[in-house]
PDB file of C-alpha atoms in Angstrom:
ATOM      1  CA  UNK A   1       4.866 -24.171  17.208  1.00 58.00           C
ATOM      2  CA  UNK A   2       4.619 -20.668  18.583  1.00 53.00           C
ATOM      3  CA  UNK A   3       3.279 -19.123  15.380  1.00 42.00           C
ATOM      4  CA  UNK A   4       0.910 -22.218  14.814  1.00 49.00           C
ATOM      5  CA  UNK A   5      -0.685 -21.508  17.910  1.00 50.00           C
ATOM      6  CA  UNK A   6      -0.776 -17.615  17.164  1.00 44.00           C
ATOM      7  CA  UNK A   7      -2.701 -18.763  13.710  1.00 42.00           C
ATOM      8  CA  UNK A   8      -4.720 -21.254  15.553  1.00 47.00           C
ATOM      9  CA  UNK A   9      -5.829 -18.653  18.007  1.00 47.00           C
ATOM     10  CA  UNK A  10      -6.633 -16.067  14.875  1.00 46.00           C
ATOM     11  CA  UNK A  11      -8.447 -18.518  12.929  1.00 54.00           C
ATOM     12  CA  UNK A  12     -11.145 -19.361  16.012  1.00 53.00           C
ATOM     13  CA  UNK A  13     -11.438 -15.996  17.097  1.00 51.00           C
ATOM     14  CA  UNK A  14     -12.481 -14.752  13.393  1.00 56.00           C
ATOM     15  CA  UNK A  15     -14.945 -17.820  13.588  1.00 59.00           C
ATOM     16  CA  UNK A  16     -16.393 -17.132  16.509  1.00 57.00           C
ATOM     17  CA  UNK A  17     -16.669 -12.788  14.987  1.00 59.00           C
ATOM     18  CA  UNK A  18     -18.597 -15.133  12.055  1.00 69.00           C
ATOM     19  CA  UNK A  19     -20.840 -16.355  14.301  1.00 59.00           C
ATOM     20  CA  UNK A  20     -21.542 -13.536  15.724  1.00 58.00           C
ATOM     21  CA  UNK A  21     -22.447 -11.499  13.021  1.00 63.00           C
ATOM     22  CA  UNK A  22     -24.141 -14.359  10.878  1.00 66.00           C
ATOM     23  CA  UNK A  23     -26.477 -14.394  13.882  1.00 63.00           C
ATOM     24  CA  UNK A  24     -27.532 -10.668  12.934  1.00 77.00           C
ATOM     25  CA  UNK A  25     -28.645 -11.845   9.079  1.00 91.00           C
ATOM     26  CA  UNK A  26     -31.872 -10.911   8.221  1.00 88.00           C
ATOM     27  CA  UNK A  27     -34.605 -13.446   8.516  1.00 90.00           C
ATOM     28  CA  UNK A  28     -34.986 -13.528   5.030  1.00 92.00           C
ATOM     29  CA  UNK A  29     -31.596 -14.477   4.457  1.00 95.00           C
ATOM     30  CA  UNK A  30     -31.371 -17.303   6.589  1.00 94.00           C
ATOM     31  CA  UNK A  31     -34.558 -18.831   5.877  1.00 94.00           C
ATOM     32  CA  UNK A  32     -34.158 -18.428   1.846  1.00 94.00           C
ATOM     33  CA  UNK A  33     -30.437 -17.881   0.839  1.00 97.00           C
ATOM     34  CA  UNK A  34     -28.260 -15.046  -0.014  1.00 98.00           C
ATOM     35  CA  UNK A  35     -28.889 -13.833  -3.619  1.00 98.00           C
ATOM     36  CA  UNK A  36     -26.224 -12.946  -5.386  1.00 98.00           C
ATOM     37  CA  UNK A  37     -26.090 -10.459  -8.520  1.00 98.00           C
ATOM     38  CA  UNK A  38     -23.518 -11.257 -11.253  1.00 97.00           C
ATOM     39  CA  UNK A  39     -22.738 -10.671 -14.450  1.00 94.00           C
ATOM     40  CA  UNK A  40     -21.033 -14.004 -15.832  1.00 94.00           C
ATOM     41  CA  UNK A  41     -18.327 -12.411 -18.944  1.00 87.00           C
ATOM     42  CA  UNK A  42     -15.394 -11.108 -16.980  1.00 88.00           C
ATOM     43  CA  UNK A  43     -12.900 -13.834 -16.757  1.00 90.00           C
ATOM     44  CA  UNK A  44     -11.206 -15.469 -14.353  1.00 94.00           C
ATOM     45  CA  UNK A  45     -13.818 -13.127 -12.195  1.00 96.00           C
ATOM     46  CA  UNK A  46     -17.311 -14.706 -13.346  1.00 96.00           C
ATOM     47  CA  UNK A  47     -18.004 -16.716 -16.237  1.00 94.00           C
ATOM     48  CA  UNK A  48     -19.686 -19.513 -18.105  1.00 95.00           C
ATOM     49  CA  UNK A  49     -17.623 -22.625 -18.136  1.00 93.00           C
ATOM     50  CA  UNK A  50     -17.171 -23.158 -21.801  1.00 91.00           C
ATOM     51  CA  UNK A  51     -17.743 -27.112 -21.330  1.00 93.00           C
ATOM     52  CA  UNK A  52     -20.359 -27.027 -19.207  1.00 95.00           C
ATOM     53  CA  UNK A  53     -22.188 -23.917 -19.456  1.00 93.00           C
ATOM     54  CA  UNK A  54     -21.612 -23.392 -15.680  1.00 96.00           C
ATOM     55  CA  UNK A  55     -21.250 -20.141 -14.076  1.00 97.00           C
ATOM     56  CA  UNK A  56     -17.578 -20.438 -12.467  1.00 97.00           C
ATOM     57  CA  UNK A  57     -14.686 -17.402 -11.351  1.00 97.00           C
ATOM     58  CA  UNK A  58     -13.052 -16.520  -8.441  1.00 98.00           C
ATOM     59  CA  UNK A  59     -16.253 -13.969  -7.358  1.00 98.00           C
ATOM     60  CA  UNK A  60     -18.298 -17.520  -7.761  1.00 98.00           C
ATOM     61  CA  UNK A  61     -16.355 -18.980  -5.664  1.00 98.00           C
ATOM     62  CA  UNK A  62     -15.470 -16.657  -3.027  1.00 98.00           C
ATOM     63  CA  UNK A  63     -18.915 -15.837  -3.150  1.00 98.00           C
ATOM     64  CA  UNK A  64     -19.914 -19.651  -2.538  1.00 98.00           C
ATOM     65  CA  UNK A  65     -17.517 -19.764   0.397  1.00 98.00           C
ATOM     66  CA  UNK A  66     -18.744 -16.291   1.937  1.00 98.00           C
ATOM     67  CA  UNK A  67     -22.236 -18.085   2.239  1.00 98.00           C
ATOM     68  CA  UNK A  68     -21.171 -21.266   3.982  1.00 97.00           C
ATOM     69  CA  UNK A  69     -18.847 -19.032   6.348  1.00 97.00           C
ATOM     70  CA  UNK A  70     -22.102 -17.305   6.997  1.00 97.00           C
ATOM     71  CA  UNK A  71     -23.942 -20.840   7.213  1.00 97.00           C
ATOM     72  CA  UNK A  72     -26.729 -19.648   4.514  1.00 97.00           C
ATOM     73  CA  UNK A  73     -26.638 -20.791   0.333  1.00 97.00           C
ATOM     74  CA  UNK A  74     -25.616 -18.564  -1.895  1.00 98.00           C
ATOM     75  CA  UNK A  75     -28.707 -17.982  -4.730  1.00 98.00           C
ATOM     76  CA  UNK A  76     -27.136 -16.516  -8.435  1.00 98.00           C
ATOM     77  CA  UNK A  77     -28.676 -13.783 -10.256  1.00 98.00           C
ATOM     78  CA  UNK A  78     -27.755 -13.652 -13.534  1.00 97.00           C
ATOM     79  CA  UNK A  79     -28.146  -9.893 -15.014  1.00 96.00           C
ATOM     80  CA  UNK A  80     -26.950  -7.168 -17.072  1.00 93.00           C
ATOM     81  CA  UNK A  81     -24.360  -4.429 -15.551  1.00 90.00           C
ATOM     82  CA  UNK A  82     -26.506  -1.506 -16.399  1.00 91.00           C
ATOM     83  CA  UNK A  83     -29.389  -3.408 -13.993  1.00 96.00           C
ATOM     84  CA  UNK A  84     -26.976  -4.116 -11.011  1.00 96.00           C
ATOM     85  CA  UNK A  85     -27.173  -0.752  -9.022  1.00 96.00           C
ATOM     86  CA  UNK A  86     -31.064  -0.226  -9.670  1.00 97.00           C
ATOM     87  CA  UNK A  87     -31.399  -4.391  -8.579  1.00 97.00           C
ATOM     88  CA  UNK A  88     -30.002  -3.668  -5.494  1.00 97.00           C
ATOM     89  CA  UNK A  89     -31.429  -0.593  -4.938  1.00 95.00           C
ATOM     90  CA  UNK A  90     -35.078  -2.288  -5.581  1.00 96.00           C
ATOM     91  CA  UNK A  91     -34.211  -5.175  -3.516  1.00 95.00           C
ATOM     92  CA  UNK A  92     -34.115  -8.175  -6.490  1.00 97.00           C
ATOM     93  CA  UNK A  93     -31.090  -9.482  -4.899  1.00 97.00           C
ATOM     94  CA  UNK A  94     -28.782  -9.017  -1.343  1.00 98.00           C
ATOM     95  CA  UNK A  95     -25.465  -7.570  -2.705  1.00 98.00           C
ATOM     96  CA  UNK A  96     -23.253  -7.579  -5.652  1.00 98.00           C
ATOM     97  CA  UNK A  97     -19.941  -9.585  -6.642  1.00 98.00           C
ATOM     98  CA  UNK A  98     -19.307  -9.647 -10.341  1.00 96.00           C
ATOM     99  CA  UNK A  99     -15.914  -7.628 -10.576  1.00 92.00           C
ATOM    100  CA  UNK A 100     -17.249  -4.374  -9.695  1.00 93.00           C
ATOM    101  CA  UNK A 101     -14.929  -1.571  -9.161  1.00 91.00           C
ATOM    102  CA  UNK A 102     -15.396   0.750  -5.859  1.00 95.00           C
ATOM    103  CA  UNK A 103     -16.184   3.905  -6.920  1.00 92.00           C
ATOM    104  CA  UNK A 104     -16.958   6.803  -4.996  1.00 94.00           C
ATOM    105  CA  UNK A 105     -19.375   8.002  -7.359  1.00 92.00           C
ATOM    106  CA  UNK A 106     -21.140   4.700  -6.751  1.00 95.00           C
ATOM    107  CA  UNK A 107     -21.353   4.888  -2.855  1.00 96.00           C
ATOM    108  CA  UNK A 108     -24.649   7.227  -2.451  1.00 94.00           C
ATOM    109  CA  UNK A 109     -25.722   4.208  -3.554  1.00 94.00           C
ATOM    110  CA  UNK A 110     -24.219   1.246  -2.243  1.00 97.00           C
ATOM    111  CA  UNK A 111     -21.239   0.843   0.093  1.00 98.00           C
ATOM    112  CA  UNK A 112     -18.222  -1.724  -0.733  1.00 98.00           C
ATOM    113  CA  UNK A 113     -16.658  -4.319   1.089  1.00 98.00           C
ATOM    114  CA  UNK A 114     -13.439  -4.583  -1.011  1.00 98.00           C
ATOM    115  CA  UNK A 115     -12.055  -7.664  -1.527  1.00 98.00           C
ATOM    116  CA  UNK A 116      -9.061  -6.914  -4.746  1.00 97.00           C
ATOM    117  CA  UNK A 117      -6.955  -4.645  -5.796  1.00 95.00           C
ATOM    118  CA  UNK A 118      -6.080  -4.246  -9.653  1.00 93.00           C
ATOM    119  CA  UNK A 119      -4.897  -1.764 -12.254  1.00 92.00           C
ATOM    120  CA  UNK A 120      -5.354  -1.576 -16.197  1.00 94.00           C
ATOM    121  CA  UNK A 121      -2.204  -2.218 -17.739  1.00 96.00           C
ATOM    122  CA  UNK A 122      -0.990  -1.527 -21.426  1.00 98.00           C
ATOM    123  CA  UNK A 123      -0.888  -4.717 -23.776  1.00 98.00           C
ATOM    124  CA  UNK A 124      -0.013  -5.262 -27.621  1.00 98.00           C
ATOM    125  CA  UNK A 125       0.710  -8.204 -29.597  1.00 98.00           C
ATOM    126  CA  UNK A 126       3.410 -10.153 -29.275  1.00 97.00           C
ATOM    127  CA  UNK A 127       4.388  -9.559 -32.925  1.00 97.00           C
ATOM    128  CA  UNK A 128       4.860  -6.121 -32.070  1.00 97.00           C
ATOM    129  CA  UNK A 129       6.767  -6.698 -28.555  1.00 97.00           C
ATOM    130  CA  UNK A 130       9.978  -5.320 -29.708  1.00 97.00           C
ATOM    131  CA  UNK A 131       8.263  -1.882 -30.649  1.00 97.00           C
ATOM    132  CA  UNK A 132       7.143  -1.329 -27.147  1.00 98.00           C
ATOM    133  CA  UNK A 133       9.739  -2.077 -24.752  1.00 96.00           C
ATOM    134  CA  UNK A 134       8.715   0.022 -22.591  1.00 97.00           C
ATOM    135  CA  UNK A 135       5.403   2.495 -22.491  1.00 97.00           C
ATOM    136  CA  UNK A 136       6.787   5.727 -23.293  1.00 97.00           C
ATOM    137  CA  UNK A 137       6.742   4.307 -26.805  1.00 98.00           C
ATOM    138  CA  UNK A 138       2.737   4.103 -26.611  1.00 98.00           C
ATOM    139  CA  UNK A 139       2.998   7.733 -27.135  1.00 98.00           C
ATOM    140  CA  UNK A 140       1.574   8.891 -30.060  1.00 98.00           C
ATOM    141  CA  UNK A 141      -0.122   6.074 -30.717  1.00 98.00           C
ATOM    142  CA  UNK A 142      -3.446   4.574 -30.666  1.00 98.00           C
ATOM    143  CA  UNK A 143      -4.304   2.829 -27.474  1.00 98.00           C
ATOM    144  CA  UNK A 144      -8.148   1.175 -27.148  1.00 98.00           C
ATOM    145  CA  UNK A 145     -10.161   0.364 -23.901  1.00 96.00           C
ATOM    146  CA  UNK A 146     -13.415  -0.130 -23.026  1.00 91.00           C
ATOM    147  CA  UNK A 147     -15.262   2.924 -22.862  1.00 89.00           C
ATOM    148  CA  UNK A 148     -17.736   1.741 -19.779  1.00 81.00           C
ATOM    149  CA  UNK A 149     -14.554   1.240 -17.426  1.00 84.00           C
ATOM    150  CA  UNK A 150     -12.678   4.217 -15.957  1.00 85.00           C
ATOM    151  CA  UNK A 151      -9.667   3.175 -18.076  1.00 93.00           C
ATOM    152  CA  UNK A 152     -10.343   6.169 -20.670  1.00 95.00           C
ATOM    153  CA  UNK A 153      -9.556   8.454 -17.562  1.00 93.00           C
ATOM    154  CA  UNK A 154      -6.597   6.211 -16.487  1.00 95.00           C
ATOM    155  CA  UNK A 155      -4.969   6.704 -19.852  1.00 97.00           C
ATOM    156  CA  UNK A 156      -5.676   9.889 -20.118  1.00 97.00           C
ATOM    157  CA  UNK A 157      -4.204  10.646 -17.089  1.00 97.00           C
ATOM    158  CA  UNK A 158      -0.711   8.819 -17.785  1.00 98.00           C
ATOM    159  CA  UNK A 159      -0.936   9.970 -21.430  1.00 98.00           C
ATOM    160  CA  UNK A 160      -0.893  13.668 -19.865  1.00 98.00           C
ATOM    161  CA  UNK A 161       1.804  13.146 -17.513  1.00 97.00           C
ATOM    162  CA  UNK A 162       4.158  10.797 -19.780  1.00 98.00           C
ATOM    163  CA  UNK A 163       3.578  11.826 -23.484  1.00 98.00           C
ATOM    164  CA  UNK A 164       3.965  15.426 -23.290  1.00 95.00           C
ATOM    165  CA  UNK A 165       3.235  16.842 -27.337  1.00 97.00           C
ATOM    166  CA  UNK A 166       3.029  13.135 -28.787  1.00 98.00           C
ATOM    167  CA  UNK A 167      -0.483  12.138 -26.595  1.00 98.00           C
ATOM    168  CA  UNK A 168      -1.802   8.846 -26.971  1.00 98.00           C
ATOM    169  CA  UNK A 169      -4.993   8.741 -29.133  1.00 98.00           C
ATOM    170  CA  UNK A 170      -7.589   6.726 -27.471  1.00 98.00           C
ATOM    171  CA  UNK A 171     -10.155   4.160 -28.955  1.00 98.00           C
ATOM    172  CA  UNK A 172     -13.002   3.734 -26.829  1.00 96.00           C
ATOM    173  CA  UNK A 173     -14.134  -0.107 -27.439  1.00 95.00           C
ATOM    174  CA  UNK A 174     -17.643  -1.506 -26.953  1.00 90.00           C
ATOM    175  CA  UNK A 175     -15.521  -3.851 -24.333  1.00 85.00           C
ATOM    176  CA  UNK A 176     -12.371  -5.739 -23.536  1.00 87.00           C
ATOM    177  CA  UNK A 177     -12.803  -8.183 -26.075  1.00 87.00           C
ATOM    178  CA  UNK A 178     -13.417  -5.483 -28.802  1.00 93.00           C
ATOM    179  CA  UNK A 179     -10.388  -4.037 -27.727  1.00 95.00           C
ATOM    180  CA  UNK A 180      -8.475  -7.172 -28.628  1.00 95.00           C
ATOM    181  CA  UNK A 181     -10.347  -7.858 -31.647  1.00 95.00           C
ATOM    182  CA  UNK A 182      -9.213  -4.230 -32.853  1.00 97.00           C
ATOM    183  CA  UNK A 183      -5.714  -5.116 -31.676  1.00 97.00           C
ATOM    184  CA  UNK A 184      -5.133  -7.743 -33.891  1.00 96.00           C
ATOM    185  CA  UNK A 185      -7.060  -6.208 -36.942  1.00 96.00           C
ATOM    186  CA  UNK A 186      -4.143  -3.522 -36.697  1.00 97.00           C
ATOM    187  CA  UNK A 187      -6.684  -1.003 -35.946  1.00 98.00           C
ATOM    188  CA  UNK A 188      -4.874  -0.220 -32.808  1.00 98.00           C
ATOM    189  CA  UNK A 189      -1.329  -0.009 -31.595  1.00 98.00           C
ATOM    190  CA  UNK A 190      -2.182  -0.900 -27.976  1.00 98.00           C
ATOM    191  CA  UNK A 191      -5.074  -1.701 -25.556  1.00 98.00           C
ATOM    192  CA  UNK A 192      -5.691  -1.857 -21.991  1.00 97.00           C
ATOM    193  CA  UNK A 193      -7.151  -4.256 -19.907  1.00 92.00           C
ATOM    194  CA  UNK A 194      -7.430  -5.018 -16.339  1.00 91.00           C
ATOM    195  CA  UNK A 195      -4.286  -6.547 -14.375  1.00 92.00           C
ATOM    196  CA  UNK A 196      -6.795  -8.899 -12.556  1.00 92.00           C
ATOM    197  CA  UNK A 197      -7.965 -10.551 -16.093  1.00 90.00           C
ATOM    198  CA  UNK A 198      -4.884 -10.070 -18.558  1.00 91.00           C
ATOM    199  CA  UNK A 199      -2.821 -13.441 -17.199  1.00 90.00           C
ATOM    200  CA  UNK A 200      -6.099 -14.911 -17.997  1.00 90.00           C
ATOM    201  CA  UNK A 201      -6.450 -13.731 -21.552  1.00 91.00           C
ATOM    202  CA  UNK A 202      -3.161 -14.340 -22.280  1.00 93.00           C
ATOM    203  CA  UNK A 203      -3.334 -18.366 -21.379  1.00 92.00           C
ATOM    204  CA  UNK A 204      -6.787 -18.762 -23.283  1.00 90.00           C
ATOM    205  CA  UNK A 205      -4.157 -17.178 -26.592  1.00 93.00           C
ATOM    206  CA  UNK A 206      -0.461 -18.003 -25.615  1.00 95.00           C
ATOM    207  CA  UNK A 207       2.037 -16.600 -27.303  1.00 96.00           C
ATOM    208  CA  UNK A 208      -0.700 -13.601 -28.676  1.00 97.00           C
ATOM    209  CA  UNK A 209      -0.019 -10.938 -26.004  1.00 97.00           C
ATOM    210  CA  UNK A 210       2.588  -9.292 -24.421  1.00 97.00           C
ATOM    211  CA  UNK A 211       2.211  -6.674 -21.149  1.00 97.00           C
ATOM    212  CA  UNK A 212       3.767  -3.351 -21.425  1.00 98.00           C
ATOM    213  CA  UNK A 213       5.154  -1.719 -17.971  1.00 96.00           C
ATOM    214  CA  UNK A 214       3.215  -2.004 -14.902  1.00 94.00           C
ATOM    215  CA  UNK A 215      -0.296  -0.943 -14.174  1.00 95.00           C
ATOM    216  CA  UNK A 216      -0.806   2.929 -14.844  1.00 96.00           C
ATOM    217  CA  UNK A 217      -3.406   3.121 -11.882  1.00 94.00           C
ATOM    218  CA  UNK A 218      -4.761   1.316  -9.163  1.00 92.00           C
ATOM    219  CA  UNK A 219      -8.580   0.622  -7.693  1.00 92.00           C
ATOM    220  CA  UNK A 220     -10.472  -1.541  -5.557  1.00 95.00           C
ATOM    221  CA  UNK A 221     -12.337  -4.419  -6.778  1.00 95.00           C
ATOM    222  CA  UNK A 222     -15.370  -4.159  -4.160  1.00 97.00           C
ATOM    223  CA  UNK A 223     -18.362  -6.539  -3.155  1.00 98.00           C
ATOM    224  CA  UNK A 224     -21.240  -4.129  -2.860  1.00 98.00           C
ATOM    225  CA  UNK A 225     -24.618  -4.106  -0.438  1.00 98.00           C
ATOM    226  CA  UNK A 226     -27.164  -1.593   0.207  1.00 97.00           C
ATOM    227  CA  UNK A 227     -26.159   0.989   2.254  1.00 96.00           C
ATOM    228  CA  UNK A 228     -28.390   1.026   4.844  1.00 95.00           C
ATOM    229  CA  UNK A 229     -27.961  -2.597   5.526  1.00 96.00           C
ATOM    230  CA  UNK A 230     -25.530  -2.580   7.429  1.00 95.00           C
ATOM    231  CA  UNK A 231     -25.240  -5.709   9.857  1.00 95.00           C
ATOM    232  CA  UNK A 232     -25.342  -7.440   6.357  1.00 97.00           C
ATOM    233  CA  UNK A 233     -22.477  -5.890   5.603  1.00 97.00           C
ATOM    234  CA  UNK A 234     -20.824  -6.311   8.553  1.00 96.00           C
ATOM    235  CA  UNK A 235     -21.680 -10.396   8.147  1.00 96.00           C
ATOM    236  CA  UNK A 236     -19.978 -10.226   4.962  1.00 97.00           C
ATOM    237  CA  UNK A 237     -16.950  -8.015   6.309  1.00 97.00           C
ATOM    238  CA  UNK A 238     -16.484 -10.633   9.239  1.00 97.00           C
ATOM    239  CA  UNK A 239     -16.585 -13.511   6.551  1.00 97.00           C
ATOM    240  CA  UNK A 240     -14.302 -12.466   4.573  1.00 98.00           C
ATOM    241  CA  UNK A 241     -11.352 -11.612   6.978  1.00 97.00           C
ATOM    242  CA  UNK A 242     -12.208 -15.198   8.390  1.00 97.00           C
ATOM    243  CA  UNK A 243     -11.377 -16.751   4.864  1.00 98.00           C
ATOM    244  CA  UNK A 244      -8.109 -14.420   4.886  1.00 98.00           C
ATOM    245  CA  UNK A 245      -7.204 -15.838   8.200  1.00 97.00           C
ATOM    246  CA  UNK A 246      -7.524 -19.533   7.183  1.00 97.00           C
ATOM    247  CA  UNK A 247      -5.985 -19.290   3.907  1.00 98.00           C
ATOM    248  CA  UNK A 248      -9.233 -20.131   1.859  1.00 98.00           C
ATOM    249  CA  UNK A 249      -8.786 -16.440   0.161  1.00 98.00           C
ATOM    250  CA  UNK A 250      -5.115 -17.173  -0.674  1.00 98.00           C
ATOM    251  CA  UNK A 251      -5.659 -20.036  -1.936  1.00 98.00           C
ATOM    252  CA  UNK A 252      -8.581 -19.042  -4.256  1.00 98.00           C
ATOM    253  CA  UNK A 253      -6.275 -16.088  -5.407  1.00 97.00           C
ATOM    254  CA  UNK A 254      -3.771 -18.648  -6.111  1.00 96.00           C
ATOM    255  CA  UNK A 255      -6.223 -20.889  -8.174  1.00 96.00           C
ATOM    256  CA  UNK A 256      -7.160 -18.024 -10.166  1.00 95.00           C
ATOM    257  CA  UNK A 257      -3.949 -16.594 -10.691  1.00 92.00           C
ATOM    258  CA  UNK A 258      -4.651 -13.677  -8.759  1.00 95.00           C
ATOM    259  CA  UNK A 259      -1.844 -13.786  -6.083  1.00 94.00           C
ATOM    260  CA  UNK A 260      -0.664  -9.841  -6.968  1.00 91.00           C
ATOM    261  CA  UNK A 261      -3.834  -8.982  -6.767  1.00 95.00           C
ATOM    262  CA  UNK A 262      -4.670  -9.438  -2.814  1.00 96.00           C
ATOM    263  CA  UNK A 263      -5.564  -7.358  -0.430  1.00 95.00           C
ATOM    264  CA  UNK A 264      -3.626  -6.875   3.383  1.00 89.00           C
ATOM    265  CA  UNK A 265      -6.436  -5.495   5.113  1.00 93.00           C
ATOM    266  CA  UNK A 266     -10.116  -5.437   4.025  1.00 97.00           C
ATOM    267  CA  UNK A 267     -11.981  -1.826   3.661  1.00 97.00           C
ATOM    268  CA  UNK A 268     -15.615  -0.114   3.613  1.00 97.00           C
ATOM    269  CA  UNK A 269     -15.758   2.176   0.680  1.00 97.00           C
ATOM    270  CA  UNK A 270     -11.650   2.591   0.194  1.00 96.00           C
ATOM    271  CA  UNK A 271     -12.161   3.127  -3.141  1.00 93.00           C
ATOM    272  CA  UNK A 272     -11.796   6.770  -4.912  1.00 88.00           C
TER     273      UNK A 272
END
């Protein structure tokens, strides 16, 4: 009963921070929503439901539940990823949530309240499982990734340290699914994909895939805002740790399979 009450006691006083801060939206937000920039073809994070052409995801729905912690509606923005940083920057929409790492080449222009943490991990077909045990034997082969993701640098960066005079060649891709498709055309040995969106992949194709080791790196996934706006951000910040403390972001994790990838404590700008 203790603990209950402890819980209790943590739940209202993040409600009441909530409050607080919600009261500090802009005008603008209030009165006509908070729009929301995404980019709906990263699975589980943000995509179109295949049935009914909905945008769905665990952004879309954390997203959804930020708002209504904040008491505003949450307004989608469909885009392209090469427009989101120059969107926000001109003001077409209030922040960012489509799976967007937190880099700190990225925070001159906006600052990140990060909300996962994930790692690319090495992945081949299951045909091929008993060739790579383990992912010293990705040496000396070809690996693909997306080329517009900081995985190149990630393999790079294990290939140096692990493969010594046998490097793995990388395949830049034209994205994750490109990566697969060259996976199963032979063109590759091995790919790399996000940790966050592999146990996804690997339902929508069971029995296709198999994970290799552990992740090789890890980063921030990170919910980005201007940088100058900062009691925005500090809305946001407040509504997030309130969904931490009453289980909602648990249990969307859970939902969305994304239970290893949670974070303890939420951060500004953790990301490197």
């Amino acid at each position: 009963m203790k603990f209950k009450s402890i819980l209790l006691a943590a739940v209202a006083s993040a409600a009441m921070v909530v409050a607080s801060a919600a009261a500090e939206l802009p005008a603008e937000i209030k009165q006509n929503g908070l729009r929301i920039a995404v980019v709906p073809n990263y699975p589980p994070m943000e995509f179109k439901d295949p049935a009914t052409a909905t945008l769905t995801g665990f952004d879309v729905e954390l997203g959804e539940a930020l708002a209504k912690k904040l008491g505003v509606k949450a307004v989608w923005q469909e885009t392209s990823f090469d427009q989101l940083m120059p969107g926000l920057a001109t003001q077409r929409f209030d922040i960012i949530l489509t799976g967007m790492t937190d880099l700190k080449s990225r925070q001159e222009t906006a600052s990140f309240i990060d909300y996962l943490r994930s790692g690319p991990r090495f992945f081949v077909q299951a045909s091929r499982a008993a060739e790579f045990k383990e992912p010293a034997a990705l040496c000396g082969k070809k690996v693909g990734a997306s080329r517009r993701t900081m995985f190149p640098k990630d393999i790079a960066a294990w290939s140096d340290k692990n493969c010594g005079a046998t490097p793995i060649e990388f395949v830049g891709t034209e994205g994750s699914a490109d990566a697969r498709t060259q996976l199963k055309q032979g063109r590759i040995d091995a790919a790399v994909q996000g940790n966050e969106t592999l146990p996804y992949i690997m339902d929508l194709e069971p029995n296709t895939y198999v994970p290799v080791g552990t992740p090789i790196a890890f980063q921030y996934t990170g919910l980005a805002t201007p940088v100058k706006a900062e009691d925005l951000r500090e809305a946001l910040r407040a509504a997030l740790e309130a969904l931490i403390a009453d289980g909602s972001y648990k249990a969307l994790l859970a939902k969305w399979k994304l239970s290893d990838n949670a974070i303890g404590k939420v951060t500004i700008n953790a990301g490197q």
